[in-house]
Amino acid sequence: MNATATREPHRVGPLADRLNGILASRGIDLATAAEEAHGEPVTALELADARIPARYRRALADHPKVTAWADQIARAGRPGPGGPGIAKGPSLLIAGPTGTGKTYQAYGAIRALLARGVRLRWEATTTADLHARLRPRVGHDAERDLRSLACCPLLLLDDLGAAKTSEWTEELTYRLINHRYEHMLPTLITTNLPTDQLRSALGDRVASRLAEMTDRVVLDGTDRRRRTVSAA
Ligand SMILES: Nc1ncnc2c1ncn2[C@@H]1O[C@H](COP(=O)(O)OP(=O)(O)O)[C@@H](O)[C@H]1O
Ligand SMILES: [Mg+2]
């Protein structure tokens, strides 16, 4: 990890104000990050944590295949002045029934990369939110939005196949996955669908690309959410 890059405190001044504005517009809550750092300089991991939904803010990828994927991506990072940049490489498909920890492992993987000092720009969305976000509406450039997700160096696409589909959503998913497939952009995908149902649910074009571009992790066990309730 490059300590200079990740330990640089945010100084007060016009530049810091502008930076805070930009971070706020991207949903980064600096105040939360700073508070959680107990007055210590805010690190890249702490900044990223502020963007991660509270439930997964301390997620640790503990599945061996997930840590292996993060290791591989981190090791392949292009050297840069502020630490290694995220490289092109394989994607990861995390499958399993509801509540088995798919989203937890996915955020854990992002946190593992950040903890290793990998400089990365990442976006996360559920498929249902993606559809809502890109639905044509006046004054919104959905093409631009799709392009920015398609080109983002690391994307978490959560709950693929869980949202209601239509020809329009199928085309959208195809364009997103195909761009990331062609450019070998690391993508974390979670799905409730068993592998043998990917084709029928997502279409052959998407399923075929996923087969080539992703390492697979299948989580099993009971629903962790219900375990918590019954233990309480
Ligand atoms: N390895 C883990 N250690 C501790 N808590 C976990 C772990 N995996 C999942 N959880 C917790 O279990 C719950 C369900 O996990 P989640 O990732 O949301 O499941 P899924 O995405 O598979 O539906 C969440 O509260 C999550 O924080
Ligand atoms: Mg989930």
mmCIF file of C-alpha atoms and ligand atoms in Angstrom:
data_model
loop_
_atom_site.group_PDB
_atom_site.id
_atom_site.type_symbol
_atom_site.label_atom_id
_atom_site.label_comp_id
_atom_site.label_asym_id
_atom_site.label_seq_id
_atom_site.Cartn_x
_atom_site.Cartn_y
_atom_site.Cartn_z
ATOM 1 C CA MET A 1 0.000 0.000 0.000
ATOM 2 C CA ASN A 2 1.242 3.455 -0.751
ATOM 3 C CA ALA A 3 1.049 5.197 2.610
ATOM 4 C CA THR A 4 1.398 8.717 1.171
ATOM 5 C CA ALA A 5 -1.557 8.277 -1.119
ATOM 6 C CA THR A 6 -3.902 6.861 1.433
ATOM 7 C CA ARG A 7 -2.919 8.799 4.549
ATOM 8 C CA GLU A 8 -2.964 12.304 3.097
ATOM 9 C CA PRO A 9 -5.235 14.428 5.308
ATOM 10 C CA HIS A 10 -7.791 16.753 3.682
ATOM 11 C CA ARG A 11 -6.516 20.279 4.230
ATOM 12 C CA VAL A 12 -8.825 23.185 4.612
ATOM 13 C CA GLY A 13 -8.929 25.664 1.729
ATOM 14 C CA PRO A 14 -10.613 26.399 -1.560
ATOM 15 C CA LEU A 15 -9.283 23.214 -3.137
ATOM 16 C CA ALA A 16 -10.529 21.128 -0.212
ATOM 17 C CA ASP A 17 -13.910 22.862 -0.479
ATOM 18 C CA ARG A 18 -14.145 21.996 -4.156
ATOM 19 C CA LEU A 19 -13.055 18.430 -3.483
ATOM 20 C CA ASN A 20 -15.629 18.073 -0.716
ATOM 21 C CA GLY A 21 -18.290 19.390 -3.104
ATOM 22 C CA ILE A 22 -17.339 16.842 -5.735
ATOM 23 C CA LEU A 23 -17.241 14.020 -3.182
ATOM 24 C CA ALA A 24 -20.625 15.068 -1.783
ATOM 25 C CA SER A 25 -22.128 15.042 -5.281
ATOM 26 C CA ARG A 26 -20.857 11.468 -5.630
ATOM 27 C CA GLY A 27 -22.530 10.443 -2.400
ATOM 28 C CA ILE A 28 -19.388 10.480 -0.265
ATOM 29 C CA ASP A 29 -20.065 11.684 3.235
ATOM 30 C CA LEU A 30 -16.776 13.133 4.429
ATOM 31 C CA ALA A 31 -18.150 14.037 7.833
ATOM 32 C CA THR A 32 -19.017 10.400 8.541
ATOM 33 C CA ALA A 33 -15.629 9.253 7.361
ATOM 34 C CA ALA A 34 -13.841 11.844 9.460
ATOM 35 C CA GLU A 35 -15.902 11.007 12.531
ATOM 36 C CA GLU A 36 -15.209 7.327 12.153
ATOM 37 C CA ALA A 37 -11.524 8.080 11.860
ATOM 38 C CA HIS A 38 -11.700 9.619 15.395
ATOM 39 C CA GLY A 39 -9.846 12.709 14.374
ATOM 40 C CA GLU A 40 -7.130 10.813 12.510
ATOM 41 C CA PRO A 41 -6.346 11.772 8.903
ATOM 42 C CA VAL A 42 -8.988 10.322 6.559
ATOM 43 C CA THR A 43 -7.627 7.408 4.532
ATOM 44 C CA ALA A 44 -8.733 6.238 1.092
ATOM 45 C CA LEU A 45 -10.351 3.197 2.708
ATOM 46 C CA GLU A 46 -12.254 5.370 5.155
ATOM 47 C CA LEU A 47 -13.378 7.632 2.326
ATOM 48 C CA ALA A 48 -14.571 4.627 0.369
ATOM 49 C CA ASP A 49 -16.292 3.212 3.430
ATOM 50 C CA ALA A 50 -18.396 6.358 3.588
ATOM 51 C CA ARG A 51 -19.792 5.475 0.148
ATOM 52 C CA ILE A 52 -20.519 1.883 1.080
ATOM 53 C CA PRO A 53 -24.007 1.234 2.489
ATOM 54 C CA ALA A 54 -23.785 1.172 6.306
ATOM 55 C CA ARG A 55 -24.646 -2.536 6.488
ATOM 56 C CA TYR A 56 -21.576 -3.505 4.479
ATOM 57 C CA ARG A 57 -19.183 -0.815 5.674
ATOM 58 C CA ARG A 58 -17.084 -3.296 7.649
ATOM 59 C CA ALA A 59 -17.525 -6.203 5.224
ATOM 60 C CA LEU A 60 -14.531 -8.524 5.031
ATOM 61 C CA ALA A 61 -14.248 -10.794 2.039
ATOM 62 C CA ASP A 62 -13.505 -14.096 3.737
ATOM 63 C CA HIS A 63 -14.422 -16.502 0.959
ATOM 64 C CA PRO A 64 -11.180 -17.925 -0.462
ATOM 65 C CA LYS A 65 -12.293 -17.422 -4.073
ATOM 66 C CA VAL A 66 -13.213 -13.812 -3.396
ATOM 67 C CA THR A 67 -9.894 -13.060 -1.706
ATOM 68 C CA ALA A 68 -8.082 -14.855 -4.544
ATOM 69 C CA TRP A 69 -9.874 -12.646 -7.076
ATOM 70 C CA ALA A 70 -9.025 -9.460 -5.149
ATOM 71 C CA ASP A 71 -5.386 -10.596 -4.856
ATOM 72 C CA GLN A 72 -5.182 -11.238 -8.565
ATOM 73 C CA ILE A 73 -6.649 -7.849 -9.459
ATOM 74 C CA ALA A 74 -4.466 -6.033 -6.912
ATOM 75 C CA ARG A 75 -1.286 -7.740 -8.118
ATOM 76 C CA ALA A 76 -2.020 -6.907 -11.753
ATOM 77 C CA GLY A 77 -2.484 -3.183 -10.971
ATOM 78 C CA ARG A 78 -0.590 -0.752 -13.178
ATOM 79 C CA PRO A 79 1.965 1.173 -11.106
ATOM 80 C CA GLY A 80 1.117 4.851 -10.694
ATOM 81 C CA PRO A 81 2.195 7.818 -8.579
ATOM 82 C CA GLY A 82 -0.542 7.303 -5.969
ATOM 83 C CA GLY A 83 -0.319 3.496 -5.809
ATOM 84 C CA PRO A 84 -1.231 0.789 -8.308
ATOM 85 C CA GLY A 85 -4.193 1.548 -10.557
ATOM 86 C CA ILE A 86 -6.844 -1.095 -11.070
ATOM 87 C CA ALA A 87 -6.015 -3.343 -13.997
ATOM 88 C CA LYS A 88 -8.144 -4.992 -16.593
ATOM 89 C CA GLY A 89 -8.819 -8.575 -15.663
ATOM 90 C CA PRO A 90 -11.347 -11.212 -14.769
ATOM 91 C CA SER A 91 -14.695 -10.473 -13.215
ATOM 92 C CA LEU A 92 -16.335 -12.327 -10.361
ATOM 93 C CA LEU A 93 -19.807 -13.839 -10.283
ATOM 94 C CA ILE A 94 -21.047 -14.493 -6.763
ATOM 95 C CA ALA A 95 -24.110 -16.722 -6.831
ATOM 96 C CA GLY A 96 -26.255 -18.162 -4.079
ATOM 97 C CA PRO A 97 -29.652 -18.019 -2.430
ATOM 98 C CA THR A 98 -30.967 -14.958 -0.597
ATOM 99 C CA GLY A 99 -29.077 -13.986 2.535
ATOM 100 C CA THR A 100 -25.975 -16.122 2.009
ATOM 101 C CA GLY A 101 -23.648 -13.094 1.977
ATOM 102 C CA LYS A 102 -23.244 -12.250 -1.729
ATOM 103 C CA THR A 103 -23.431 -8.486 -1.341
ATOM 104 C CA TYR A 104 -21.265 -8.708 1.784
ATOM 105 C CA GLN A 105 -18.526 -10.563 -0.114
ATOM 106 C CA ALA A 106 -18.769 -8.117 -3.031
ATOM 107 C CA TYR A 107 -18.295 -5.034 -0.855
ATOM 108 C CA GLY A 108 -15.637 -6.965 1.047
ATOM 109 C CA ALA A 109 -13.778 -7.418 -2.243
ATOM 110 C CA ILE A 110 -13.922 -3.666 -2.969
ATOM 111 C CA ARG A 111 -12.669 -2.941 0.538
ATOM 112 C CA ALA A 112 -9.879 -5.512 0.137
ATOM 113 C CA LEU A 113 -8.656 -3.738 -3.013
ATOM 114 C CA LEU A 114 -8.800 -0.335 -1.336
ATOM 115 C CA ALA A 115 -7.035 -1.659 1.755
ATOM 116 C CA ARG A 116 -4.206 -2.798 -0.496
ATOM 117 C CA GLY A 117 -3.841 0.727 -1.817
ATOM 118 C CA VAL A 118 -5.285 0.048 -5.265
ATOM 119 C CA ARG A 119 -6.433 3.347 -6.743
ATOM 120 C CA LEU A 120 -9.833 2.686 -8.183
ATOM 121 C CA ARG A 121 -12.969 4.434 -9.246
ATOM 122 C CA TRP A 122 -15.919 2.215 -8.538
ATOM 123 C CA GLU A 123 -19.665 2.272 -8.846
ATOM 124 C CA ALA A 124 -22.247 -0.036 -7.332
ATOM 125 C CA THR A 125 -25.856 -0.558 -8.280
ATOM 126 C CA THR A 126 -28.511 -3.198 -7.980
ATOM 127 C CA THR A 127 -30.073 -4.278 -11.240
ATOM 128 C CA ALA A 128 -33.452 -2.936 -10.132
ATOM 129 C CA ASP A 129 -31.929 0.496 -9.395
ATOM 130 C CA LEU A 130 -30.087 0.393 -12.689
ATOM 131 C CA HIS A 131 -33.331 -0.078 -14.581
ATOM 132 C CA ALA A 132 -35.023 2.725 -12.662
ATOM 133 C CA ARG A 133 -32.041 5.020 -13.162
ATOM 134 C CA LEU A 134 -31.797 4.472 -16.899
ATOM 135 C CA ARG A 135 -35.488 4.562 -17.727
ATOM 136 C CA PRO A 136 -35.959 7.255 -20.370
ATOM 137 C CA ARG A 137 -37.140 10.502 -18.834
ATOM 138 C CA VAL A 138 -37.110 14.119 -19.826
ATOM 139 C CA GLY A 139 -33.914 16.014 -19.056
ATOM 140 C CA HIS A 140 -31.877 12.909 -18.253
ATOM 141 C CA ASP A 141 -29.137 11.616 -20.507
ATOM 142 C CA ALA A 142 -29.548 7.867 -19.942
ATOM 143 C CA GLU A 143 -26.953 7.027 -22.623
ATOM 144 C CA ARG A 144 -24.345 9.033 -20.788
ATOM 145 C CA ASP A 145 -25.277 7.375 -17.506
ATOM 146 C CA LEU A 146 -25.049 3.917 -19.061
ATOM 147 C CA ARG A 147 -21.685 4.789 -20.616
ATOM 148 C CA SER A 148 -20.279 5.936 -17.299
ATOM 149 C CA LEU A 149 -21.289 2.650 -15.626
ATOM 150 C CA ALA A 150 -20.106 0.592 -18.585
ATOM 151 C CA CYS A 151 -16.691 2.308 -18.539
ATOM 152 C CA CYS A 152 -16.213 2.509 -14.779
ATOM 153 C CA PRO A 153 -12.944 0.756 -13.797
ATOM 154 C CA LEU A 154 -14.750 -1.392 -11.209
ATOM 155 C CA LEU A 155 -18.485 -2.025 -11.145
ATOM 156 C CA LEU A 156 -20.589 -3.916 -8.642
ATOM 157 C CA LEU A 157 -23.763 -5.113 -10.298
ATOM 158 C CA ASP A 158 -25.816 -6.476 -7.445
ATOM 159 C CA ASP A 159 -28.711 -8.925 -7.818
ATOM 160 C CA LEU A 160 -28.439 -9.540 -11.525
ATOM 161 C CA GLY A 161 -31.484 -11.408 -12.737
ATOM 162 C CA ALA A 162 -33.613 -10.520 -9.724
ATOM 163 C CA ALA A 163 -35.472 -7.592 -11.306
ATOM 164 C CA LYS A 164 -38.400 -7.928 -13.688
ATOM 165 C CA THR A 165 -37.164 -8.195 -17.250
ATOM 166 C CA SER A 166 -38.387 -6.907 -20.570
ATOM 167 C CA GLU A 167 -36.829 -6.558 -23.995
ATOM 168 C CA TRP A 168 -35.582 -3.145 -22.909
ATOM 169 C CA THR A 169 -33.904 -4.412 -19.701
ATOM 170 C CA GLU A 170 -32.358 -7.330 -21.593
ATOM 171 C CA GLU A 171 -30.836 -4.969 -24.129
ATOM 172 C CA LEU A 172 -29.559 -2.706 -21.376
ATOM 173 C CA THR A 173 -27.940 -5.605 -19.506
ATOM 174 C CA TYR A 174 -26.452 -6.873 -22.742
ATOM 175 C CA ARG A 175 -24.909 -3.506 -23.609
ATOM 176 C CA LEU A 176 -23.498 -3.056 -20.117
ATOM 177 C CA ILE A 177 -22.064 -6.571 -19.867
ATOM 178 C CA ASN A 178 -20.829 -6.588 -23.444
ATOM 179 C CA HIS A 179 -18.872 -3.357 -22.985
ATOM 180 C CA ARG A 180 -17.253 -4.694 -19.838
ATOM 181 C CA TYR A 181 -16.591 -8.025 -21.540
ATOM 182 C CA GLU A 182 -14.938 -6.417 -24.563
ATOM 183 C CA HIS A 183 -12.764 -4.117 -22.479
ATOM 184 C CA MET A 184 -12.055 -6.711 -19.779
ATOM 185 C CA LEU A 185 -13.167 -4.366 -17.018
ATOM 186 C CA PRO A 186 -13.389 -6.064 -13.619
ATOM 187 C CA THR A 187 -17.009 -6.447 -12.578
ATOM 188 C CA LEU A 188 -18.431 -7.906 -9.403
ATOM 189 C CA ILE A 189 -21.772 -9.510 -10.129
ATOM 190 C CA THR A 190 -24.074 -11.094 -7.608
ATOM 191 C CA THR A 191 -27.064 -13.218 -8.492
ATOM 192 C CA ASN A 192 -29.697 -15.416 -6.928
ATOM 193 C CA LEU A 193 -29.903 -17.428 -10.100
ATOM 194 C CA PRO A 194 -28.393 -20.911 -10.188
ATOM 195 C CA THR A 195 -25.829 -21.223 -12.995
ATOM 196 C CA ASP A 196 -28.119 -23.394 -15.114
ATOM 197 C CA GLN A 197 -30.786 -20.674 -15.101
ATOM 198 C CA LEU A 198 -28.552 -17.785 -16.170
ATOM 199 C CA ARG A 199 -29.149 -18.446 -19.840
ATOM 200 C CA SER A 200 -32.922 -18.553 -19.668
ATOM 201 C CA ALA A 201 -33.135 -15.533 -17.336
ATOM 202 C CA LEU A 202 -30.548 -13.254 -18.946
ATOM 203 C CA GLY A 203 -30.472 -14.449 -22.529
ATOM 204 C CA ASP A 204 -27.787 -16.409 -24.315
ATOM 205 C CA ARG A 205 -25.661 -13.396 -25.275
ATOM 206 C CA VAL A 206 -25.213 -12.257 -21.676
ATOM 207 C CA ALA A 207 -24.868 -15.772 -20.211
ATOM 208 C CA SER A 208 -22.221 -16.705 -22.773
ATOM 209 C CA ARG A 209 -20.139 -13.600 -22.017
ATOM 210 C CA LEU A 210 -20.469 -14.146 -18.271
ATOM 211 C CA ALA A 211 -19.268 -17.724 -18.715
ATOM 212 C CA GLU A 212 -16.038 -16.480 -20.265
ATOM 213 C CA MET A 213 -15.392 -13.316 -18.278
ATOM 214 C CA THR A 214 -16.167 -14.395 -14.692
ATOM 215 C CA ASP A 215 -14.637 -16.545 -12.017
ATOM 216 C CA ARG A 216 -17.480 -18.183 -10.116
ATOM 217 C CA VAL A 217 -18.213 -18.363 -6.426
ATOM 218 C CA VAL A 218 -21.251 -20.207 -5.160
ATOM 219 C CA LEU A 219 -22.323 -19.395 -1.601
ATOM 220 C CA ASP A 220 -24.589 -21.750 0.283
ATOM 221 C CA GLY A 221 -25.986 -22.148 3.737
ATOM 222 C CA THR A 222 -29.038 -20.644 5.349
ATOM 223 C CA ASP A 223 -30.316 -17.071 5.142
ATOM 224 C CA ARG A 224 -28.030 -15.111 7.504
ATOM 225 C CA ARG A 225 -30.730 -12.477 8.018
ATOM 226 C CA ARG A 226 -33.139 -15.015 9.490
ATOM 227 C CA ARG A 227 -30.355 -16.543 11.581
ATOM 228 C CA THR A 228 -29.925 -13.155 13.275
ATOM 229 C CA VAL A 229 -33.667 -12.859 13.919
ATOM 230 C CA SER A 230 -34.016 -16.360 15.384
ATOM 231 C CA ALA A 231 -30.905 -15.889 17.551
ATOM 232 C CA ALA A 232 -32.282 -12.643 19.000
HETATM 233 N N1 LIG B 1 -19.171 -13.416 6.237
HETATM 234 C C1 LIG B 1 -20.055 -12.680 6.951
HETATM 235 N N2 LIG B 1 -19.772 -12.295 8.198
HETATM 236 C C2 LIG B 1 -20.651 -11.568 8.925
HETATM 237 N N3 LIG B 1 -21.850 -11.146 8.463
HETATM 238 C C3 LIG B 1 -22.185 -11.499 7.211
HETATM 239 C C4 LIG B 1 -21.312 -12.273 6.389
HETATM 240 N N4 LIG B 1 -21.913 -12.474 5.193
HETATM 241 C C5 LIG B 1 -23.097 -11.836 5.276
HETATM 242 N N5 LIG B 1 -23.267 -11.262 6.471
HETATM 243 C C6 LIG B 1 -24.458 -10.502 6.889
HETATM 244 O O1 LIG B 1 -25.609 -11.307 6.567
HETATM 245 C C7 LIG B 1 -26.650 -10.511 6.034
HETATM 246 C C8 LIG B 1 -26.990 -10.985 4.619
HETATM 247 O O2 LIG B 1 -25.870 -10.797 3.772
HETATM 248 P P1 LIG B 1 -26.028 -10.225 2.295
HETATM 249 O O3 LIG B 1 -24.666 -10.082 1.731
HETATM 250 O O4 LIG B 1 -26.903 -9.019 2.292
HETATM 251 O O5 LIG B 1 -26.787 -11.448 1.597
HETATM 252 P P2 LIG B 1 -27.224 -11.628 0.057
HETATM 253 O O6 LIG B 1 -26.642 -10.500 -0.720
HETATM 254 O O7 LIG B 1 -26.681 -12.969 -0.332
HETATM 255 O O8 LIG B 1 -28.728 -11.638 0.065
HETATM 256 C C9 LIG B 1 -26.160 -9.071 6.091
HETATM 257 O O9 LIG B 1 -26.600 -8.488 7.289
HETATM 258 C C10 LIG B 1 -24.660 -9.226 6.098
HETATM 259 O O10 LIG B 1 -24.020 -8.121 6.711
HETATM 260 MG MG MG B 2 -27.568 -8.928 -1.791
#
